[in-house]
Short mmCIF file of C-alpha atoms in Angstrom, two decimals:
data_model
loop_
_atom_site.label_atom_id
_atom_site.label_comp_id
_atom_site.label_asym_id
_atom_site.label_seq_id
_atom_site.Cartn_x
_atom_site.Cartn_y
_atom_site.Cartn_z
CA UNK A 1399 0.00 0.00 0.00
CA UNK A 1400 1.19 3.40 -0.59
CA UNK A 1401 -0.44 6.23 1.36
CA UNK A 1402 0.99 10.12 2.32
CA UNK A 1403 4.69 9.11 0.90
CA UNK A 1404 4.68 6.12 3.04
CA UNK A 1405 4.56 2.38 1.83
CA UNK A 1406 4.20 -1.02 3.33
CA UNK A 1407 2.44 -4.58 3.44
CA UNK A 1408 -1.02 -5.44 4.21
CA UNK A 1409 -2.63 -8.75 4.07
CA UNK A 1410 -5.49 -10.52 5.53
CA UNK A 1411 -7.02 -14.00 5.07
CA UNK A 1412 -10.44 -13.28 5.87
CA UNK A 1413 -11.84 -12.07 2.97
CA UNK A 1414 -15.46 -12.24 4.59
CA UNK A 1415 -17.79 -8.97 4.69
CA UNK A 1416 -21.25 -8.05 5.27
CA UNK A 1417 -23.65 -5.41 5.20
CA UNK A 1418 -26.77 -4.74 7.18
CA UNK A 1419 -29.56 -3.34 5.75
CA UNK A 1420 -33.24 -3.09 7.31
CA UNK A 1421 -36.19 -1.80 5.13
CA UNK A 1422 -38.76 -0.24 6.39
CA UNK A 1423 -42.64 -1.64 5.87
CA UNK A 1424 -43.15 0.75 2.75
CA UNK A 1425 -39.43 0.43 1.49
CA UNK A 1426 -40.13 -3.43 0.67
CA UNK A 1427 -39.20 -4.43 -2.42
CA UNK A 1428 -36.66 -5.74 -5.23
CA UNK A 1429 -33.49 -4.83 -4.34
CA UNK A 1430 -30.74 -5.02 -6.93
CA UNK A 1431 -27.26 -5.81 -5.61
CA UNK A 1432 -24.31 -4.14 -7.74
CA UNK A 1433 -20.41 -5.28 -6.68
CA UNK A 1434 -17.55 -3.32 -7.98
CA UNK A 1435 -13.77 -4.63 -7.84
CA UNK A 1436 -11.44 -1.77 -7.92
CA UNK A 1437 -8.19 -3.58 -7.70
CA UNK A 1438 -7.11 -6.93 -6.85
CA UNK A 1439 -3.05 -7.78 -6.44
CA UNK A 1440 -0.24 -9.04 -3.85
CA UNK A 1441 0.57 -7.48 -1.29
CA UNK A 1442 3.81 -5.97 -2.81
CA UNK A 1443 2.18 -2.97 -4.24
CA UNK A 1444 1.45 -4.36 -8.24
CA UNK A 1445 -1.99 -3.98 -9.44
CA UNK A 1446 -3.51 -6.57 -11.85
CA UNK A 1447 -5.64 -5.91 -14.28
CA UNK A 1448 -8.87 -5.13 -12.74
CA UNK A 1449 -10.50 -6.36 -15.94
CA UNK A 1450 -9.53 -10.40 -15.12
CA UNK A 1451 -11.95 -12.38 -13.48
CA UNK A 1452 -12.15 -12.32 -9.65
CA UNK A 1453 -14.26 -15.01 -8.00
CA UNK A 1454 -16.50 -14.68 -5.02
CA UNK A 1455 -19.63 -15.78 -3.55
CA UNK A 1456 -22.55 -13.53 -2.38
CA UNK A 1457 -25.07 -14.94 0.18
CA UNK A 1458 -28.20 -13.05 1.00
CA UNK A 1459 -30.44 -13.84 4.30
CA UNK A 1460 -33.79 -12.37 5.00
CA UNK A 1461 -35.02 -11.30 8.51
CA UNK A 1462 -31.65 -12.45 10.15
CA UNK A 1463 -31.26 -11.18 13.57
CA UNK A 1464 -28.58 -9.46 15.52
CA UNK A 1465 -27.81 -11.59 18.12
CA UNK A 1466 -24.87 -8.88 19.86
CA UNK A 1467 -27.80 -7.34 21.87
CA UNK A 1468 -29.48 -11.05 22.43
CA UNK A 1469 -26.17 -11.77 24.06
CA UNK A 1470 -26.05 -8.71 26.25
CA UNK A 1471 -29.51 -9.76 27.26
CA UNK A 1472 -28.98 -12.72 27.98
CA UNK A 1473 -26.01 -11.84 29.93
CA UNK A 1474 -28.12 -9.13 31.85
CA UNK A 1475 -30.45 -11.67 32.44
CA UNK A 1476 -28.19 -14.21 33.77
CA UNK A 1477 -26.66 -11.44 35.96
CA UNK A 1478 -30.02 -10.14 37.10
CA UNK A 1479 -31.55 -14.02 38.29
CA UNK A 1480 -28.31 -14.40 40.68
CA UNK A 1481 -28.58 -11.27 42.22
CA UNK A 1482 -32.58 -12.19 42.70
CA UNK A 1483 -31.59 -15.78 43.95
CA UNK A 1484 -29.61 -14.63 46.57
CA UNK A 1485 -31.37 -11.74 47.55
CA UNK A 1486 -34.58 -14.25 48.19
CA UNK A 1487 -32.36 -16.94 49.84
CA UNK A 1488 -31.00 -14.37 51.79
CA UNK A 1489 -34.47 -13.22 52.83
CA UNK A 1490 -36.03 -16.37 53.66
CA UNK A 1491 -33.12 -18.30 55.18
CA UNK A 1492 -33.16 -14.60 57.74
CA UNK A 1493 -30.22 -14.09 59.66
CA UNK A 1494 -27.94 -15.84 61.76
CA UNK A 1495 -27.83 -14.52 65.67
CA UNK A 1496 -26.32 -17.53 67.59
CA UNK A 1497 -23.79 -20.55 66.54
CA UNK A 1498 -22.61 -21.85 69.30
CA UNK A 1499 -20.92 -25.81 69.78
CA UNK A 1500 -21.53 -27.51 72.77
CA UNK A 1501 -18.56 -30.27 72.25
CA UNK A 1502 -19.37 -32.04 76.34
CA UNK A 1503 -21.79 -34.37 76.37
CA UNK A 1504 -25.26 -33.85 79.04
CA UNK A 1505 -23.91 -30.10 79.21
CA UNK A 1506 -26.41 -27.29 79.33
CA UNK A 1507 -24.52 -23.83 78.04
CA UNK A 1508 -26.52 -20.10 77.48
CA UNK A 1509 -26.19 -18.28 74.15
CA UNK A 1510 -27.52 -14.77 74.30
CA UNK A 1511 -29.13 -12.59 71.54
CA UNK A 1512 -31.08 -9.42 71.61
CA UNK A 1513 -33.47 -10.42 69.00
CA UNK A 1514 -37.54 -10.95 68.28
CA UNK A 1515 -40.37 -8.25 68.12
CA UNK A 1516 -44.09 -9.23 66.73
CA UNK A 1517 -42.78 -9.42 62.73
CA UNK A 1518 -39.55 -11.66 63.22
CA UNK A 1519 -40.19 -14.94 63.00
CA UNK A 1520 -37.58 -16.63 65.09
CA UNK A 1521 -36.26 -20.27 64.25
CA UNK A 1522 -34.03 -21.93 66.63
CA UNK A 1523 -31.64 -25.53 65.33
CA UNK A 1524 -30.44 -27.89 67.33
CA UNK A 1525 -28.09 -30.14 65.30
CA UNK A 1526 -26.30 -32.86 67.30
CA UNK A 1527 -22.77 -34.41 65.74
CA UNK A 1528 -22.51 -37.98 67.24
CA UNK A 1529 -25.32 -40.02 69.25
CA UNK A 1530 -25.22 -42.98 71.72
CA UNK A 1531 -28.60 -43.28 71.89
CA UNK A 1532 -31.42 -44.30 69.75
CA UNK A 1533 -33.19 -41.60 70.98
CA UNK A 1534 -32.07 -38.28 71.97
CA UNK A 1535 -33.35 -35.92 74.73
CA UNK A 1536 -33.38 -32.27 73.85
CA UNK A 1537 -34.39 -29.43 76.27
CA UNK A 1538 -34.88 -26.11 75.08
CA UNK A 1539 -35.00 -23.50 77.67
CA UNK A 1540 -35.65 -19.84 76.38
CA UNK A 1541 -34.79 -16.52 79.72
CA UNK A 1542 -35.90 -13.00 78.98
CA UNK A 1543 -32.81 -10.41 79.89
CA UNK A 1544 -33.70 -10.49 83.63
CA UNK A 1545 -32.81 -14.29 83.91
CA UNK A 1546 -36.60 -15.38 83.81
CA UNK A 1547 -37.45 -18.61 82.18
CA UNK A 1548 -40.05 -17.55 79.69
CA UNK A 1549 -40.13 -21.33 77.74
CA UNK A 1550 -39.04 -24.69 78.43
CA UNK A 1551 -39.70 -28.54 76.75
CA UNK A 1552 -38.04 -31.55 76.10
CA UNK A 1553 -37.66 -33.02 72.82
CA UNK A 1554 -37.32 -36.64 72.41
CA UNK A 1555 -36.14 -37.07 68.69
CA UNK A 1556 -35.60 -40.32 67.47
CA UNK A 1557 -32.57 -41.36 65.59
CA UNK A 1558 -33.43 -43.58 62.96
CA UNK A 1559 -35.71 -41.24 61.58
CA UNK A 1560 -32.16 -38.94 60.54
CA UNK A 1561 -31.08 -42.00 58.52
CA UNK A 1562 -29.23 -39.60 55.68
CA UNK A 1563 -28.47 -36.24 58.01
CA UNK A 1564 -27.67 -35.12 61.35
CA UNK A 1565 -30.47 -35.51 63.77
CA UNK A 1566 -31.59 -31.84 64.72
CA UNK A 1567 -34.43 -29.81 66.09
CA UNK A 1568 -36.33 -26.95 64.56
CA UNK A 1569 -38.26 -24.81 66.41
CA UNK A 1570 -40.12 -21.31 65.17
CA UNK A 1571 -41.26 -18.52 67.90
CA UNK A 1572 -42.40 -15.35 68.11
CA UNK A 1573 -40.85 -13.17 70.58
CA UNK A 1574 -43.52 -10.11 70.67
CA UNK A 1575 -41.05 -8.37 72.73
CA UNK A 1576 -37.62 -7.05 71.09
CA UNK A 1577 -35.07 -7.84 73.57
CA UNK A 1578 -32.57 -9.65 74.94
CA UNK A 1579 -33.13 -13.67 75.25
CA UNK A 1580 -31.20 -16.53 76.68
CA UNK A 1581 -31.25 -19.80 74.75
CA UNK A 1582 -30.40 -22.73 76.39
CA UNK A 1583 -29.78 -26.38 75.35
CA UNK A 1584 -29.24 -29.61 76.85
CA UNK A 1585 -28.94 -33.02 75.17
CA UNK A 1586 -29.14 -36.81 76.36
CA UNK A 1587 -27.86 -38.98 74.10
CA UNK A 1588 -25.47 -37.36 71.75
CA UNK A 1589 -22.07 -35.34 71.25
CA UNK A 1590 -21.42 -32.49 70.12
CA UNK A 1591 -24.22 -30.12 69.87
CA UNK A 1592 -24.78 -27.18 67.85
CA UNK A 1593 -27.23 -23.57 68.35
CA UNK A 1594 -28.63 -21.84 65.57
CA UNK A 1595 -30.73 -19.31 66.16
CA UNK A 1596 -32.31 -16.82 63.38
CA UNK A 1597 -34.37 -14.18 63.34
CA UNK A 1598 -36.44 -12.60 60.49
CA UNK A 1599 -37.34 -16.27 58.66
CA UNK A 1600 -39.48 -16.60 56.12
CA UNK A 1601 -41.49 -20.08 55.89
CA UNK A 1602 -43.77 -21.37 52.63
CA UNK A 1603 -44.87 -24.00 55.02
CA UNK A 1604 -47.82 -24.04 57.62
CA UNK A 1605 -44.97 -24.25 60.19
CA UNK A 1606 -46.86 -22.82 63.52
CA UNK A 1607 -44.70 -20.47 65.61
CA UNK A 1608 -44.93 -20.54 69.17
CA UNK A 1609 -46.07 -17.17 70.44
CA UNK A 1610 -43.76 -16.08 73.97
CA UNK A 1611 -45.69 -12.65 75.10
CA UNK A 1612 -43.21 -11.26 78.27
CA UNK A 1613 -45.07 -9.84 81.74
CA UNK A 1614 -44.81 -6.56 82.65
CA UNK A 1615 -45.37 -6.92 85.90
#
């Protein structure tokens, strides 16, 4: 090529191009294609003869698509759905106020939380590691911030029933009073015990909550 005094080599083995062209409802009609060669040659510079044959192949598609903004959609889209998915898990799994491991065995330890109010749902896990036992004990024990016991019951949960998981407990309350609550947990039966407690849960299930209203007086 030869350009402003300067010279040099160009050369390129896709040969491939295209041109868009969108009609509009009234425009619709024959539409005549005309191709012009102005000059075919090496790379050196040299010219042929623009008059010899030069062979190509013209391909013409009607209503194709442009699919660079259906991939930015669909990108957008993908990008959009995990934001939603863990904005909803988030949401529904609530959030985590007590993990605590119990790792004696028969031990009965307080976790404390300032948690509840009438429109958090509060769930409460007990997982245990290892059992001895083909059925376990669990007592729950639930003390306002003065040390009062507010809730109290013993789970028997049988083993066999966990065949594929850890053998656990799930219990939902409402605390109608925002404040700070002891939870305690003792287990017969098995090692190593875990807490969870959660506030803010959602639930698709008819899982009833048990309702925990403090005294004033």
């Amino acid at each position: 090529w030869h350009q402003g005094g300067e010279s040099g080599s160009w050369e390129q083995e896709d040969v491939l191009g295209g041109l868009d062209v969108k009609l509009g409802e009234q425009d619709k009609k024959d539409v005549t294609l005309a191709i012009t060669v102005l000059g075919v040659g090496p790379t050196q510079g040299r010219t042929n003869n623009v008059n010899a044959a030069v062979p190509f192949q013209i391909e013409v598609k009607d209503g194709v698509i442009d699919t660079r903004y259906l991939w930015l959609g669909f990108f957008g889209t993908v990008t959009m759905t995990i934001l939603s998915y863990i904005s909803v898990k988030k949401t529904v799994t609530g959030q985590v106020k007590i993990r605590k491991t119990i790792n004696d065995s028969q031990a009965s330890e307080q976790a404390q939380a300032i948690l509840g109010g009438e429109n958090s749902l509060v769930k409460v896990i007990v997982q245990v590691q290892q059992t001895s036992s083909p059925i376990l004990n669990i007592t729950l024990s639930i003390r306002d911030g003065m040390g009062n016991q507010i809730y109290s019951e013993r789970h028997p949960i049988p083993v066999k029933s966990y065949k594929d998981s850890l053998p656990e407990l799930q219990e939902y309350f409402i605390l109608k009073r925002r404040g700070s609550y002891g939870f305690y947990v003792e287990v017969t039966g098995g090692i190593g015990t875990i807490l969870i407690v959660k506030e803010n849960v959602k639930t698709f299930s008819s899982t009833r909550a048990k309702e925990i209203t403090i005294d004033d007086t």
